[in-house]
């Protein structure tokens, strides 16, 4: 059975002489594993479109529970990621997060569009990468059933908590004086406003907030550690990305 779909290549692993085993996030079937035979052979027509972080049109063949890539052509290669190793590392982290939090064979248009918008913004340098990373992490958690509850202090109900903190274990907001938990991290007022914006913005506007300096670092720390706490795992691509961390690339 042949099927035509659009797919984002989350991961590619070399297999045998010239094949690739791909983890794809497809528009029609969600996350699947597919083999691209001969993709690494010289002159292969599927080589470019089966590279990691490529968004491609694909014709897939399904037989006996297994997917094979029959044809593939590039829609968007996110070339901007290939010229900057830190951006590529962050793009790979985005892909690893999508792989970790998506469900096999389950279509998820919102998650796909979050991943594509994030890669696009990163590739084109539309926003500070630290903003893209934090917004992606928060939206991803929200889409995956871990939406933080940050409308008011979970203890006293204050909408604008004085000296707000965010609990990484149950994703709730507190005033520092109301919080009895060791698992809470600081969230200054600007970082809190940005977090609220990201969680409620329309999909195409999730990166359209102003945040810089310490407040951006604070938001980034809370978003990353919330994801790590909730998923209870580490991400090799995140450790890799952190090797390239500089002033401008957090
Ligand atoms: Zn309170």
XYZ file of C-alpha atoms and ligand atoms in Angstrom:
251
model
C 0.000 0.000 0.000
C 1.404 3.386 -1.042
C 0.745 6.566 0.867
C 1.774 10.137 0.190
C 2.365 12.401 3.173
C 4.501 15.229 4.452
C 7.093 14.262 7.042
C 9.639 15.851 9.361
C 12.755 13.707 9.814
C 13.317 13.601 13.576
C 16.226 11.175 13.451
C 18.277 9.238 10.918
C 20.503 6.283 11.669
C 22.783 4.655 9.130
C 21.856 1.046 8.511
C 23.922 -1.522 6.631
C 25.915 -0.130 3.698
C 23.752 2.674 2.372
C 20.338 2.583 4.073
C 18.870 4.941 6.591
C 16.437 4.080 9.376
C 14.318 7.178 9.944
C 12.133 8.349 12.766
C 9.534 10.481 11.023
C 6.836 12.756 12.343
C 4.290 12.600 9.538
C 1.276 14.803 8.918
C -1.035 11.829 8.426
C 0.229 9.080 10.722
C 2.191 10.904 13.423
C 5.415 9.277 14.544
C 6.562 6.271 12.523
C 9.784 4.419 11.769
C 10.657 3.994 8.106
C 13.527 2.554 6.164
C 15.041 4.542 3.288
C 16.818 1.975 1.160
C 19.951 3.187 -0.598
C 19.515 6.741 0.699
C 23.250 6.991 1.265
C 24.191 5.645 -2.140
C 25.837 8.110 -4.503
C 23.254 9.902 -6.618
C 20.336 8.663 -4.476
C 17.143 10.603 -5.145
C 16.041 10.355 -1.502
C 19.345 11.440 0.081
C 18.570 15.127 0.675
C 14.966 14.686 1.784
C 15.754 11.959 4.335
C 18.295 13.987 6.289
C 17.635 14.845 9.913
C 15.495 17.988 10.393
C 14.279 18.013 6.805
C 10.582 18.638 6.073
C 9.720 16.595 3.021
C 7.066 15.258 0.717
C 7.242 11.478 0.884
C 5.702 8.502 -0.794
C 5.800 5.670 1.698
C 5.114 1.999 1.185
C 3.480 0.022 3.996
C 3.832 -3.733 4.057
C 3.659 -6.311 6.885
C 3.726 -3.589 9.548
C 6.774 -1.847 8.112
C 7.216 1.495 6.334
C 9.658 2.088 3.502
C 10.413 5.411 1.822
C 9.742 5.077 -1.865
C 10.200 8.685 -2.976
C 11.100 11.858 -1.113
C 11.578 15.479 -2.039
C 12.529 18.446 0.121
C 9.892 21.028 1.033
C 12.035 22.930 3.575
C 15.573 21.938 4.512
C 16.013 24.605 7.251
C 19.404 25.463 5.771
C 20.040 28.099 8.436
C 20.488 25.266 10.954
C 23.286 23.702 8.949
C 25.501 26.760 8.991
C 25.464 27.159 12.764
C 26.373 24.193 14.946
C 24.610 25.572 18.040
C 21.399 26.102 16.064
C 21.646 22.604 14.636
C 22.148 21.200 18.135
C 19.077 23.091 19.368
C 17.088 21.878 16.344
C 18.128 18.323 17.194
C 16.941 18.844 20.768
C 13.561 20.023 19.442
C 13.386 16.833 17.357
C 14.361 14.620 20.302
C 11.685 16.256 22.478
C 9.040 15.662 19.797
C 10.141 12.043 19.502
C 10.007 11.606 23.281
C 6.601 13.187 23.805
C 4.678 12.017 20.738
C 2.746 8.785 20.476
C 3.488 6.203 17.780
C 1.013 6.223 14.859
C -0.986 9.115 16.304
C -1.568 12.157 14.145
C -0.918 15.435 15.980
C -1.212 18.531 13.797
C -0.607 20.999 16.643
C 2.594 19.326 17.759
C 3.828 19.091 14.177
C 3.147 22.747 13.581
C 4.884 23.745 16.844
C 7.976 21.791 15.780
C 7.987 23.272 12.268
C 7.417 26.843 13.486
C 10.230 26.463 16.021
C 12.684 25.073 13.460
C 11.705 27.773 10.983
C 12.215 30.594 13.510
C 15.554 29.117 14.542
C 16.733 28.562 10.989
C 15.826 32.085 9.902
C 17.143 33.704 13.071
C 13.757 35.334 13.703
C 14.116 35.378 17.482
C 16.693 34.860 20.223
C 17.256 31.051 20.298
C 16.712 31.083 24.067
C 13.210 32.465 23.531
C 12.473 29.850 20.882
C 13.714 27.073 23.159
C 11.721 28.177 26.220
C 8.516 28.809 24.260
C 8.853 25.460 22.479
C 9.362 23.614 25.777
C 6.367 25.253 27.452
C 4.016 24.725 24.500
C 5.217 21.163 24.082
C 4.474 20.413 27.719
C 1.091 22.048 27.400
C 0.209 19.993 24.295
C 1.422 16.818 25.983
C -0.906 17.112 28.950
C 1.437 18.931 31.341
C 0.063 22.447 30.982
C 1.436 24.573 33.829
C -1.144 26.309 35.999
C 0.144 29.866 36.336
C -2.990 32.024 36.485
C -2.676 32.660 40.226
C -0.848 31.560 43.359
C -1.985 28.028 44.155
C -2.057 28.783 47.882
C -3.472 32.307 48.399
C -5.018 32.919 44.981
C -3.116 36.145 44.238
C -3.084 36.855 40.500
C 0.146 38.831 40.642
C 2.146 36.986 43.303
C 4.884 38.981 44.954
C 8.209 37.264 44.207
C 6.629 34.404 42.208
C 8.030 30.871 42.173
C 7.141 27.921 39.945
C 6.913 24.374 41.243
C 8.570 21.956 38.804
C 6.830 18.878 40.190
C 3.219 19.926 39.735
C 3.632 22.901 37.443
C 1.976 25.380 39.777
C 2.603 28.999 40.638
C 3.110 30.324 44.179
C 4.162 33.484 45.961
C 7.527 32.721 47.524
C 6.052 33.190 51.002
C 3.192 30.780 50.236
C 5.435 28.027 48.896
C 6.566 25.178 51.090
C 8.169 23.154 48.321
C 11.819 22.482 47.662
C 11.020 21.745 44.012
C 10.111 25.374 43.202
C 12.305 27.706 41.154
C 12.295 31.512 40.971
C 10.152 33.144 38.353
C 10.378 36.924 38.369
C 7.422 39.031 37.248
C 8.624 39.503 33.678
C 9.367 35.798 33.237
C 5.917 34.974 34.635
C 4.248 37.384 32.192
C 6.175 35.762 29.320
C 5.198 32.265 30.477
C 1.536 33.276 30.592
C 1.817 34.792 27.126
C 3.445 31.669 25.637
C 0.798 29.388 27.127
C -2.129 31.403 25.796
C -0.838 32.836 22.482
C -2.180 31.650 19.109
C 0.176 29.020 17.587
C 1.893 31.408 15.167
C 2.617 34.001 17.830
C 4.244 31.943 20.569
C 7.640 33.625 20.092
C 6.271 37.165 19.867
C 7.142 38.349 23.346
C 9.833 40.671 24.614
C 12.157 39.258 27.203
C 15.875 39.740 27.730
C 18.613 39.649 30.339
C 18.077 37.867 33.639
C 14.332 37.426 33.063
C 14.993 35.410 29.902
C 17.518 33.251 31.740
C 14.959 32.727 34.526
C 12.229 31.695 32.069
C 14.657 29.396 30.229
C 15.707 27.698 33.451
C 12.106 27.133 34.564
C 10.938 25.854 31.151
C 13.847 23.453 30.653
C 13.721 22.079 34.173
C 9.954 21.687 34.051
C 10.331 19.538 30.927
C 13.163 17.496 32.464
C 11.270 17.027 35.731
C 8.046 15.941 34.038
C 9.656 13.604 31.497
C 12.045 12.144 34.107
C 14.753 11.624 31.535
C 17.779 13.299 30.048
C 18.255 14.418 26.449
C 21.589 13.744 24.762
C 20.942 16.557 22.302
C 20.406 19.043 25.162
C 23.744 18.129 26.728
C 25.306 18.534 23.289
C 23.632 21.917 22.756
C 24.924 23.172 26.088
C 28.489 22.688 24.898
C 27.916 25.578 22.505
C 26.201 27.848 24.951
C 27.454 31.402 24.699
C 26.170 34.778 25.775
C 23.828 35.023 22.823
C 22.885 31.365 22.604
C 21.504 30.138 25.904
Zn 0.338 33.266 47.471
